[in-house]
Coordinates of C-alpha atoms in Angstrom, one line a residue:
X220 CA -3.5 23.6 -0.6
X221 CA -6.8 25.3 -1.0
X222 CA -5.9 29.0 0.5
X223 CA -9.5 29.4 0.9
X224 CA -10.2 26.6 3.3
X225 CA -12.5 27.2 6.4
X226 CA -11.9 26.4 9.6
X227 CA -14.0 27.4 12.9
X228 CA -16.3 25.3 15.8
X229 CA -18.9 24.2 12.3
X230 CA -16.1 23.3 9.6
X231 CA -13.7 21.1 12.2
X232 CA -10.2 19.0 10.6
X233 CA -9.0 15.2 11.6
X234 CA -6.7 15.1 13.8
X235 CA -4.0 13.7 11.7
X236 CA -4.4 17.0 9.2
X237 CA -1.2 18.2 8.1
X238 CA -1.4 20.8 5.5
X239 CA 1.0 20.4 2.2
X240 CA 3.7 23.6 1.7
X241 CA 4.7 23.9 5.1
X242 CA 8.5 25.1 6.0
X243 CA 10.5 26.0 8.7
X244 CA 11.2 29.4 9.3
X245 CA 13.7 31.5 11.8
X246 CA 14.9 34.2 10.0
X247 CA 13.2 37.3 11.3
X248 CA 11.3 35.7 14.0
X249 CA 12.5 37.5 17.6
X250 CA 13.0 35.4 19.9
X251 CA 11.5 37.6 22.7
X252 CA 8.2 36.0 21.6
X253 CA 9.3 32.3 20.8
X254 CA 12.3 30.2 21.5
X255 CA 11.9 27.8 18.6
X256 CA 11.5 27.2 15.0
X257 CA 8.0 28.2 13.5
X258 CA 6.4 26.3 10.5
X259 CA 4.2 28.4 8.1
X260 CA 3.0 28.2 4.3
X261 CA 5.4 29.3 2.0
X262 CA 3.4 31.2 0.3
X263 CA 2.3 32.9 3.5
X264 CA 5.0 33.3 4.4
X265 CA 6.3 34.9 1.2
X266 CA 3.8 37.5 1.5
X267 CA 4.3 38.2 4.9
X268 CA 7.7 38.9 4.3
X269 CA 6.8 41.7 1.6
X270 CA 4.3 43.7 3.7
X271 CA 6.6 43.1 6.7
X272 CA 9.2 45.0 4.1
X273 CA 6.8 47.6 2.9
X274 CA 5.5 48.3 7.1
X275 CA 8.9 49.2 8.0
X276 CA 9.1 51.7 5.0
X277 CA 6.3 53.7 7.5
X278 CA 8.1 52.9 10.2
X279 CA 6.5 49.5 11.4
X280 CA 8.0 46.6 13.0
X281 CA 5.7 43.9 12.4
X282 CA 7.1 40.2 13.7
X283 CA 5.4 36.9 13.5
X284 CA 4.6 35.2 16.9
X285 CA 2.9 32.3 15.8
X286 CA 1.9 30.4 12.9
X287 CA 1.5 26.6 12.0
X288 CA 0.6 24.4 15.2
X289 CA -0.4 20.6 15.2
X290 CA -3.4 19.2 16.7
X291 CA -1.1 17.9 19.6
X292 CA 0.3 21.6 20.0
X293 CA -3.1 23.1 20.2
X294 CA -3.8 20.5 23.1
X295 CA -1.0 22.3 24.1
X296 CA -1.6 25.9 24.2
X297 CA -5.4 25.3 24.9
X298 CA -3.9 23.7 28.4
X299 CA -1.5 26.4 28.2
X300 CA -4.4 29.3 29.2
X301 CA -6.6 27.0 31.1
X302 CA -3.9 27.4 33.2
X303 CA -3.2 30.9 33.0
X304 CA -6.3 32.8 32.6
X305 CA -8.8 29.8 34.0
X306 CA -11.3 27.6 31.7
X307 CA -14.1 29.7 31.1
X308 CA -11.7 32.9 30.1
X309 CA -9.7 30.3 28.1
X310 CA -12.7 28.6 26.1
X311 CA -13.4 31.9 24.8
X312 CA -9.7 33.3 24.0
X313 CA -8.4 29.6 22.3
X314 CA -9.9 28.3 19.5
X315 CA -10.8 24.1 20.2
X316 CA -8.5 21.9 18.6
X317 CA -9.3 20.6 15.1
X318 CA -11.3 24.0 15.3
X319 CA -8.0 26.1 15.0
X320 CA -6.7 28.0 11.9
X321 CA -3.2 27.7 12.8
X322 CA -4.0 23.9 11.7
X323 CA -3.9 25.0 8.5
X324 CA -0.5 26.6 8.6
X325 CA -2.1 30.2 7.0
X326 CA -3.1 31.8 10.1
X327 CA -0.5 34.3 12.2
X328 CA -0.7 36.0 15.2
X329 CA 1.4 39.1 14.5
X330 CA 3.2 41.4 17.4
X331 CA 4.3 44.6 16.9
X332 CA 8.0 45.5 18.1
X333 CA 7.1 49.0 20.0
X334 CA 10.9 50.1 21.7
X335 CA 14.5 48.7 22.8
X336 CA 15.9 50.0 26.0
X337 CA 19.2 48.3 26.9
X338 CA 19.1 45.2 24.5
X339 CA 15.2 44.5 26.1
X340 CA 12.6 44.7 23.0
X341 CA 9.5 46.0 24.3
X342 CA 6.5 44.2 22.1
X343 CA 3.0 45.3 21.3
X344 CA 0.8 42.5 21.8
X345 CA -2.9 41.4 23.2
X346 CA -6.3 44.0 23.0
X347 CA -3.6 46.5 23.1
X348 CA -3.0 46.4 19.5
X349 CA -6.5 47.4 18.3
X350 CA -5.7 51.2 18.4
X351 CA -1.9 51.0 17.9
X352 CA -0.9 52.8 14.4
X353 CA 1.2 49.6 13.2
X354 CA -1.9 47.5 13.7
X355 CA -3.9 50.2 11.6
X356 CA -1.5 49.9 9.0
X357 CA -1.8 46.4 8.5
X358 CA -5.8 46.5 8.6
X359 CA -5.8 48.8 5.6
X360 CA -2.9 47.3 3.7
X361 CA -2.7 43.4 4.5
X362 CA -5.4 42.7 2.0
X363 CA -2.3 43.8 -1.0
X364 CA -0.3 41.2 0.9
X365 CA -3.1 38.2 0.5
X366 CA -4.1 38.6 3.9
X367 CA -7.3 39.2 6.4
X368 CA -8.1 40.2 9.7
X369 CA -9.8 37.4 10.7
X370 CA -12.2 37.8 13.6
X371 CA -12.7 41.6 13.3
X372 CA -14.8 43.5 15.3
X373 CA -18.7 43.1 15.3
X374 CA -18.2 39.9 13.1
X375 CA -18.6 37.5 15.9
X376 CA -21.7 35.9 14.8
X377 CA -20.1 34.9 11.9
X378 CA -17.3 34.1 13.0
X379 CA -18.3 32.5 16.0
X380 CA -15.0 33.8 17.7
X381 CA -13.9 37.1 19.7
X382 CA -12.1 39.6 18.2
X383 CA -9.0 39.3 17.6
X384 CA -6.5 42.0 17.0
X385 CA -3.1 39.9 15.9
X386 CA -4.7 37.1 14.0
X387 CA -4.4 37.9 10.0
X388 CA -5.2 35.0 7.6
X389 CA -3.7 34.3 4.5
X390 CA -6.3 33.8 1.6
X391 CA -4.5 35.3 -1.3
X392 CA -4.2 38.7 -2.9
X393 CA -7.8 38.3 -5.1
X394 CA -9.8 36.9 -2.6
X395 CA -8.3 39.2 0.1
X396 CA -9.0 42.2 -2.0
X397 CA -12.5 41.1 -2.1
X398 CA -13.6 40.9 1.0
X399 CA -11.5 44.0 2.1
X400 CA -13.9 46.3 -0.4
X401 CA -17.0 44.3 0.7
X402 CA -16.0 44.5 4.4
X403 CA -16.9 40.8 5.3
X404 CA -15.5 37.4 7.1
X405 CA -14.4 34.4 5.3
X406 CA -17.3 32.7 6.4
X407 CA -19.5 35.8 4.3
X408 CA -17.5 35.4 1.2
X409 CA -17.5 31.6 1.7
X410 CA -21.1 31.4 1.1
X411 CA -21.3 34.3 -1.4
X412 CA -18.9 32.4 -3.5
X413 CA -20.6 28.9 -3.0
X414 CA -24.2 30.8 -4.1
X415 CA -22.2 32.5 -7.4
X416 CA -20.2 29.0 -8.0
X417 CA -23.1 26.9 -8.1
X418 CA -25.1 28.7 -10.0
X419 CA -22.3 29.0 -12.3
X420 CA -22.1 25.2 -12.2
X421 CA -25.6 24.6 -13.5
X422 CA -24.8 27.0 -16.6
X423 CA -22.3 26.1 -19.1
X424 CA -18.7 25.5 -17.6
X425 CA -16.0 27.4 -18.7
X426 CA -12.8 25.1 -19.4
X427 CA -9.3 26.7 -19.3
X428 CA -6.7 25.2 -21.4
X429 CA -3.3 26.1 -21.2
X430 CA -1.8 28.2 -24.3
X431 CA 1.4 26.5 -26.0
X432 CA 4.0 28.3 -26.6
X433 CA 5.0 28.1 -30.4
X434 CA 6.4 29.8 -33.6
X435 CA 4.2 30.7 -36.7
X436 CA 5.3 29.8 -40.4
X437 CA 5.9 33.4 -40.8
X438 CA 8.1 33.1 -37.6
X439 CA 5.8 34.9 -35.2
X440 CA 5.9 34.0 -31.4
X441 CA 1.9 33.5 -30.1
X442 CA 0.3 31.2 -27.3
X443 CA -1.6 28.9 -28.8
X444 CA -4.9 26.5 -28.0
X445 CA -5.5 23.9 -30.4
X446 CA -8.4 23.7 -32.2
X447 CA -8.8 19.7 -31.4
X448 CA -8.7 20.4 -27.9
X449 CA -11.3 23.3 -28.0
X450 CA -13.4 21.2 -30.7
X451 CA -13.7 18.1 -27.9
X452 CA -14.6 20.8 -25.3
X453 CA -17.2 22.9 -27.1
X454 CA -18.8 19.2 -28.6
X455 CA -20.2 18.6 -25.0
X456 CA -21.6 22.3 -24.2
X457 CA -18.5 24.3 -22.8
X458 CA -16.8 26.9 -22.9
X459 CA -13.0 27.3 -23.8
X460 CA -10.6 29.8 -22.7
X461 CA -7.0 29.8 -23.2
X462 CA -5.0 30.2 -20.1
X463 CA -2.4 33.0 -20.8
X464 CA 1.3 32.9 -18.9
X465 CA 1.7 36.3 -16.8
X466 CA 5.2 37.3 -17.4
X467 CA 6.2 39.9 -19.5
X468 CA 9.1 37.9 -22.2
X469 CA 8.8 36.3 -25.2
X470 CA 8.9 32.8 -24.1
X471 CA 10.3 31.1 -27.0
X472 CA 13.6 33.6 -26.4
X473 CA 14.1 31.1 -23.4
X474 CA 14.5 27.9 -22.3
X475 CA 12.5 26.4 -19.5
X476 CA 15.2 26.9 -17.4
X477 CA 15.8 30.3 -18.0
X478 CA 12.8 31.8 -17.8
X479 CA 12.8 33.8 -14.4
X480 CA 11.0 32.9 -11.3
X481 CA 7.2 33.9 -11.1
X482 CA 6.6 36.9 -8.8
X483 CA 3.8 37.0 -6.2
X484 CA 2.4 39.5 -8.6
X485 CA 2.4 37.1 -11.5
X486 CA 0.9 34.4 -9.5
X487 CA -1.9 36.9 -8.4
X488 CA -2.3 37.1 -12.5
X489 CA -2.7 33.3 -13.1
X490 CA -4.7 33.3 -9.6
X491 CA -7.6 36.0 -11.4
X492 CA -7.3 34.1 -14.9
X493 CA -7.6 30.2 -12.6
X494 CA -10.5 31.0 -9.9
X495 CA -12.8 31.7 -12.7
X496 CA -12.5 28.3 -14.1
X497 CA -14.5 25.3 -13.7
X498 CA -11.9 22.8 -15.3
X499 CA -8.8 22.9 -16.6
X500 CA -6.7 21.0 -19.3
X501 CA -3.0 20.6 -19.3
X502 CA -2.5 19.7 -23.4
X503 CA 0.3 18.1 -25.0
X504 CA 3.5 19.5 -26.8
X505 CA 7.2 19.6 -26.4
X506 CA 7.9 21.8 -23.3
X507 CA 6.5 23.1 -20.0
X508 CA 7.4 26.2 -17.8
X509 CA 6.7 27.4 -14.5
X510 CA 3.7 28.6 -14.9
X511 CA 2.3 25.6 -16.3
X512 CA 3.3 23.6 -12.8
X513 CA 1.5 26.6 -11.3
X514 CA -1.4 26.2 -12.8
X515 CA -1.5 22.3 -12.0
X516 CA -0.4 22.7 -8.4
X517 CA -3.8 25.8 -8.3
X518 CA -5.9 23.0 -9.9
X519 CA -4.6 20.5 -7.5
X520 CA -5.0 22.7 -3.8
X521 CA -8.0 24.1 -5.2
X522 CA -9.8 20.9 -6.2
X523 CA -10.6 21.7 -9.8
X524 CA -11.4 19.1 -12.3
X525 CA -7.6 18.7 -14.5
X526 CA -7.1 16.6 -17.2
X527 CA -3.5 16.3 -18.4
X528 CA -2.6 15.2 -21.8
X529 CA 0.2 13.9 -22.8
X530 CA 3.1 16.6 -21.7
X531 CA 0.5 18.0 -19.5
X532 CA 0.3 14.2 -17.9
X533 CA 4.0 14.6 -17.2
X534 CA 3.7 18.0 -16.2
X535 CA 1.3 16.6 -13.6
X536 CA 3.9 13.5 -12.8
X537 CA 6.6 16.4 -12.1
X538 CA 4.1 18.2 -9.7
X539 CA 3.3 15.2 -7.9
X540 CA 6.7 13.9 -7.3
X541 CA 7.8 17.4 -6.0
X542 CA 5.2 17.4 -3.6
X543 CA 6.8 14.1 -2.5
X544 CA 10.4 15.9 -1.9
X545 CA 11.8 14.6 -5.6
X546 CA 12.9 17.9 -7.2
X547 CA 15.1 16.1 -9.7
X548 CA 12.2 14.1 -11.3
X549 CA 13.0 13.7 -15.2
X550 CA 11.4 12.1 -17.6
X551 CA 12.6 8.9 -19.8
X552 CA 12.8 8.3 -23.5
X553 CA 11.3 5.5 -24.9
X554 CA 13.8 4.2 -26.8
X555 CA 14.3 1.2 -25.1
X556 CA 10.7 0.3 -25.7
X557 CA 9.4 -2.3 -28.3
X558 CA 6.9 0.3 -28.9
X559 CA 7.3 3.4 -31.4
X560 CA 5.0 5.5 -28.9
X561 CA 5.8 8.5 -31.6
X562 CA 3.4 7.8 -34.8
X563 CA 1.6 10.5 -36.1
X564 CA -0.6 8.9 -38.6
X565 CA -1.9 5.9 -36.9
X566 CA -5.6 5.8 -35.0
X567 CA -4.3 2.9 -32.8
X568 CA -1.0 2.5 -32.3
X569 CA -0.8 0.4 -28.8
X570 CA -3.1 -1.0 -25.8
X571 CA -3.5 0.1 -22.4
X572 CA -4.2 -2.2 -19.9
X573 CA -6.1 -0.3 -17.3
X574 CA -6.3 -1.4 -13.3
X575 CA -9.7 -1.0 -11.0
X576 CA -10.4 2.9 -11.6
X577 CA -12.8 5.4 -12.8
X578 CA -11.7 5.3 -16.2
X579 CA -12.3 1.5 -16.6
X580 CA -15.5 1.8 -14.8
X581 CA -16.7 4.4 -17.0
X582 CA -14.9 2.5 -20.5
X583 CA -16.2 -0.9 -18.6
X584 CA -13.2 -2.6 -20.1
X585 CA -9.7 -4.1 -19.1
X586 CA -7.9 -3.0 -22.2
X587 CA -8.0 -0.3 -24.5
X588 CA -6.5 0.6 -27.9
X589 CA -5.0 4.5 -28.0
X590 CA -2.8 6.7 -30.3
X591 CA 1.3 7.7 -29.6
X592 CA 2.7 10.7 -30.0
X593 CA 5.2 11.1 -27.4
X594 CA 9.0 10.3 -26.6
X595 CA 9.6 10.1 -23.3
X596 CA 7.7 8.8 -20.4
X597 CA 7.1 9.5 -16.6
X598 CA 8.2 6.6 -14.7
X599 CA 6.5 6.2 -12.0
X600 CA 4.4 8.9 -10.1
X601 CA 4.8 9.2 -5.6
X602 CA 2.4 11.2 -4.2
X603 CA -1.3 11.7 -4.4
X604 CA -1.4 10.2 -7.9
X605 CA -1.1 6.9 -8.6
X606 CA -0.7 4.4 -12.0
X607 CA -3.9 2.8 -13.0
X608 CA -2.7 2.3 -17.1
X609 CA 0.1 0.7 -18.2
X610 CA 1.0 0.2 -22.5
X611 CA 2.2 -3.4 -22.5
X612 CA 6.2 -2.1 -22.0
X613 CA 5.3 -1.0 -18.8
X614 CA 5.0 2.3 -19.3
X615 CA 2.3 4.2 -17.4
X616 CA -0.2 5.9 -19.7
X617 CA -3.3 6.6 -17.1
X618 CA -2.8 8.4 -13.5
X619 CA -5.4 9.6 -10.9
X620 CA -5.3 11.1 -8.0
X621 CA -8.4 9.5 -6.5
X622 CA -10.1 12.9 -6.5
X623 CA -10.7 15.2 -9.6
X624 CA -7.8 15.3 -11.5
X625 CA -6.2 12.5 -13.8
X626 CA -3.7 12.6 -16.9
X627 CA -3.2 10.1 -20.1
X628 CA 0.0 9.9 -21.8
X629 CA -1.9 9.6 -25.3
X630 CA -4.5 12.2 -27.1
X631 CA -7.9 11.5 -25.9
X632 CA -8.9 14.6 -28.0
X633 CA -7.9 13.3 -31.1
X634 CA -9.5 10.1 -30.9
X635 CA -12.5 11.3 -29.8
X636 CA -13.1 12.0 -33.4
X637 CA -13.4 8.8 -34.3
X638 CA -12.9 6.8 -31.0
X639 CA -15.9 6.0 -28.6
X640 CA -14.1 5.8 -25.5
X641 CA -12.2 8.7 -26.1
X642 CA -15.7 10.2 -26.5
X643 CA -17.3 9.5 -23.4
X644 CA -13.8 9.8 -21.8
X645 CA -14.0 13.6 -22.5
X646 CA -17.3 13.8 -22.4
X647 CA -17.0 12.5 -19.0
X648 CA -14.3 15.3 -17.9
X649 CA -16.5 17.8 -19.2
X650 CA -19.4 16.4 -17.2
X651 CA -16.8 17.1 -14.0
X652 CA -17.0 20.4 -14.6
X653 CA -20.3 20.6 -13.9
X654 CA -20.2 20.1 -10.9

């Protein structure tokens, strides 16, 4: 999900919106204030629940009292105040629906737990929060967090919407940081970074490729970028830089597996190394980590050409079929195939029958002749992407997502040396990037 996404009475959503990465939540929400389960952004949330921690070390009892609401439940409350404070009073207090950032699921009204006198929690809430020393606090610290105050005070015609005191927005800890130093609303740094981005786009794009983790001859651990995937890159006017994993280990002392969780602050890391990019390539090779299916799912939300080669393909596969609630996606080996997809010496080693798509618009042909170098497959992908190659065993070799993101389970940027589809096919990506 793109963290950065604006909503307000000029930038409206469908009515069937439903953002990806919502969950249920309960855990620390009083009920004084609501009576049922909220939904929220993980992520949000996740943040939330850290300055929520650090508040309390001042002394702070900061509660969430609402979050993610439909379009049906902003019907809802919208009806809610007409009733309560009358239709004029209302219009101006309650965002329209489709207009509403709690569609988003990143938006929370926060309430501030003040006193409790014989089991009855007194809460902070409403105009009366402007001055109040917890509200203060979270001003001047929510930015760490990933957060904003949304519709601050003397922003309205920018906002278009009154001040609010207990509506923070999640954006992310960058972007948050940014605006809190420049003292602006989303919609200012909205068009600030449209203004820098495309003038950026009609410069030379800078590519990030993801570094391999590997072992040297002289048994050094280094991440790598290989030079045939920054030779097909530079070819066609770009710039390449290696996307570097933000945890401090040496990776090839663990398995996939073992490598620990990324922390918010290691995902700020790859979120300050990612949001300078203007394309980014998932490359082959034997294993992937967590970051790597962080750096696909930022590609993803934020809408950044991705190209996925080979493991990076499947890496893209694994992403896709999570998002789809399959967290025990695996891949398959190809031995029962009639195919040796593993060759390294052969230019051509099998075709690739490809369906109505981008690529066989732009190739203008049904069937195509591509390298192996891989032994296992993906099966079948069962979310936004979908198979538009198959090798004649069945296996799929081309996905797309219908937007700006695609993998291919061969190596386009070997055979663009010497292969003319593989060219343009690069060429193409590159060309993406652009804008």
């Amino acid at each position: 999900m793109n963290n950065l996404i604006l909503v307000n009475k000029n930038n409206r959503l469908e009515k069937n919106y439903i953002p990806s990465g919502l969950i249920e939540i309960s855990d620390f929400v009083e009920g004084d204030i609501v009576d049922y389960k909220l939904k929220i952004n993980y992520n949000a949330y996740e943040h939330f629940l850290e300055m929520q921690k650090d508040a309390l070390k001042f002394g702070h009892q900061i509660f969430i009292n609402s979050a993610y609401r439909s379009y049906e439940e902003q019907c809802n409350t919208l009806c809610h105040f007409i009733k309560k404070i009358g239709y004029e009073e209302a219009m101006k207090r309650v965002a329209e629906p489709l207009t509403s950032e709690h569609q988003t699921g990143l938006a929370i009204d926060f309430a501030i737990l003040e006193s409790v006198e014989e089991s009855q929690k007194h809460y902070v809430k409403g105009e009366d929060m402007w001055d109040h020393e917890a509200s203060i606090w979270v001003y001047e610290n929510c930015h760490k967090y990933g957060f904003i105050l949304r519709y601050p005070k003397g922003k309205v015609g920018y906002t278009g919407q009154v001040p609010e005191p207990w509506h923070i927005r999640y954006v992310g800890v960058i972007d948050a940081t940014v605006m809190k130093e420049k003292n602006i609303t989303l919609e200012e740094y909205y068009n600030i970074k449209n203004i820098k981005h495309n003038k950026m786009k009609s410069e030379i794009p800078v590519i990030g490729i993801v570094g391999r983790v590997v072992k040297t001859s002289d048994n050094y651990d280094v991440i790598s970028t290989g030079e045939y995937y920054r030779k097909c890159v530079v070819r066609n006017n770009a710039s390449v830089v290696t996307i570097q994993p933000p945890q401090d280990l040496i990776y090839n002392s663990y398995t996939p597996k073992e490598v620990p969780r990324l922390k918010n602050s290691e995902k700020a890391i790859l979120d300050a190394q990612l949001s300078r990019l203007d394309g980014i390539i998932l490359p082959g090779g034997s294993k992937w980590y967590e970051f790597d299916e962080y750096v696909c799912s930022y590609a993803l939300e934020h809408n950044i050409p991705l190209l996925g080669i080979c493991l990076g393909m499947q890496t893209i596969s694994y992403v896709d079929n999570l998002k789809n609630g399959h967290p025990k996606y695996k891949t398959y080996h190809n031995e029962e195939s009639d195919i040796d997809h593993y060759q390294i010496g052969p230019e051509y080693v099998h075709q690739v029958k490809l369906k109505n798509s981008p690529l066989r618009d732009l190739l203008k042909q049904d069937i195509i002749m591509v390298n192996s170098r891989h032994s296992y497959n993906i099966g079948e992908v069962t979310h936004e992407f979908k198979t538009y190659g198959y090798s004649t065993d069945g296996i799929p070799e081309y996905i797309y997502n219908g937007k700006n993101a695609f993998g291919v389970q061969w190596h386009p940027e070997l055979m663009a040396e010497y292969d003319l589809n593989n060219k343009k096919l690069i060429e193409d990506f590159v060309n993406k990037c652009r804008g």
